[in-house]
XYZ file of C-alpha atoms in Angstrom:
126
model
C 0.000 0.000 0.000
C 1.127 3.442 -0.697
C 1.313 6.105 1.824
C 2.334 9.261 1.871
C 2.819 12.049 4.726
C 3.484 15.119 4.100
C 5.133 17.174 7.415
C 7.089 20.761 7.605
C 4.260 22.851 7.577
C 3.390 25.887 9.658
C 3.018 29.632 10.901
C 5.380 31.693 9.597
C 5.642 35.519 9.217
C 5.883 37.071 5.783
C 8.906 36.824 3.695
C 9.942 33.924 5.427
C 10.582 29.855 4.521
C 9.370 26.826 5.143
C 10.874 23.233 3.808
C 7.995 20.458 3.242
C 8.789 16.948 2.855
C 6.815 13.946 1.790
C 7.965 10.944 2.527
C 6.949 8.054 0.397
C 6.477 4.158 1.959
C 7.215 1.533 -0.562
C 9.411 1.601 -3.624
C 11.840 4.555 -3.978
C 10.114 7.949 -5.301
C 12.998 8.842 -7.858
C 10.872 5.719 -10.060
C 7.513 7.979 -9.625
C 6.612 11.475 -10.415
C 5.345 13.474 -7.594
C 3.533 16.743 -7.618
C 2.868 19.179 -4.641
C -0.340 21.038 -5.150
C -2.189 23.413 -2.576
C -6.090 24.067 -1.669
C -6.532 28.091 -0.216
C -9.517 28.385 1.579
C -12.845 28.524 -0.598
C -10.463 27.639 -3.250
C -10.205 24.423 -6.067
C -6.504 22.405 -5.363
C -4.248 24.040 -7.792
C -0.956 22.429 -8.766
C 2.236 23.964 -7.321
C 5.203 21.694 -8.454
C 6.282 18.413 -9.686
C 9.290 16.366 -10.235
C 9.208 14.308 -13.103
C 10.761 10.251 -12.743
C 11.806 10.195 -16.271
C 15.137 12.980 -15.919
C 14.179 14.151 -12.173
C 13.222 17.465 -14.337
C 10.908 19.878 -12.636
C 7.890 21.802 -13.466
C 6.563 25.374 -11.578
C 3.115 27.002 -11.515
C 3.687 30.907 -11.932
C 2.908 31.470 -8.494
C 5.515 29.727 -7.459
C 8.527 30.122 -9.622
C 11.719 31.509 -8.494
C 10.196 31.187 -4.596
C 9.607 27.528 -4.281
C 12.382 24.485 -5.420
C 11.318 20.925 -5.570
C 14.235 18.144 -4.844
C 13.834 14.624 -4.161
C 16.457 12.420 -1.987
C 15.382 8.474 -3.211
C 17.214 7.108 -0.570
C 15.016 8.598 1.471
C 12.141 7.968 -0.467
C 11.454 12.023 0.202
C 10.282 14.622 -1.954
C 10.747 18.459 -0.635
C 9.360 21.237 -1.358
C 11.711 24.473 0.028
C 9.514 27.882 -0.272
C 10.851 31.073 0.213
C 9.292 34.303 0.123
C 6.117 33.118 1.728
C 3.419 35.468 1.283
C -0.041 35.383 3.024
C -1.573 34.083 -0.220
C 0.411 31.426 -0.116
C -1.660 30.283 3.142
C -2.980 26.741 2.522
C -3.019 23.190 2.784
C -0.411 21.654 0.800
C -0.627 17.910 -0.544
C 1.754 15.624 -2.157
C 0.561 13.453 -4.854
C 2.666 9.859 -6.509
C 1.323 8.595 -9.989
C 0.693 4.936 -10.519
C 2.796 4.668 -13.237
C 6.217 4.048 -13.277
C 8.422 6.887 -15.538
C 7.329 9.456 -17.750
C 7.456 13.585 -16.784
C 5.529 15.238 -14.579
C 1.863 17.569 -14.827
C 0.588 20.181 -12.246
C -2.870 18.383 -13.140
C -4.794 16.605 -10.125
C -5.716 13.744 -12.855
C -2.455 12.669 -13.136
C -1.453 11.524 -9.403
C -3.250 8.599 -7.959
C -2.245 8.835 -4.819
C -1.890 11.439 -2.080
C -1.063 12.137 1.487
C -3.236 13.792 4.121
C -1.618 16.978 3.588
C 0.396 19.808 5.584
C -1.008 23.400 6.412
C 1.066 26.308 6.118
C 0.241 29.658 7.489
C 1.880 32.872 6.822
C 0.875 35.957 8.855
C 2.273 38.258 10.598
């Protein structure tokens, strides 16, 4: 069965980071692709980032590019997420997501991912 649990989230001020991590049971993630996306409040999940299996290439939405850096450790089995810059708007519950299939690049698209973890919240405020 495959789990995954997300942990690193939390209240931080403005302009300041946060590392997330999901840690993958089961096979290694560096064979999977693995997406983080975030749900705001009143707000549809939206893709954030994604590390592909294929070349361990890596895809940004807008909102987060040149903030956030995805990085995956397979000896670990952990995917991390490292956001800087944290804005209030970036308050929200952030999930990581493992397709079924092995290979291939990854998509900011929920369709793509079959399975996810309970997600971590991260609140910035001052």
């Amino acid at each position: 069965q495959v789990q995954l649990v997300e942990s690193g989230g939390g209240l931080v001020q403005p302009g300041g980071s946060l590392r997330l991590s999901c840690a993958a049971s089961a096979i290694s993630v560096g064979f999977y692709s693995v997406g983080w996306f975030r749900q705001l409040p009143g707000r549809e999940r939206e893709g954030v980032s994604c590390i592909s299996s294929y070349n361990g290439s890596t895809h940004y939405a807008d909102s987060a590019k040149g903030r956030f850096t995805v990085s995956r450790d397979n000896n670990k089995k952990t995917v991390y997420l490292q956001m800087t810059g944290l804005q209030p708007e970036d308050t929200a519950l952030y999930y990581c997501a493992r397709t079924r299939a092995v290979g291939g690049f990854c998509e900011l698209e929920q369709y793509a991912y079959t399975y996810w973890g309970q997600g971590t919240q991260v609140t910035v405020s001052s």
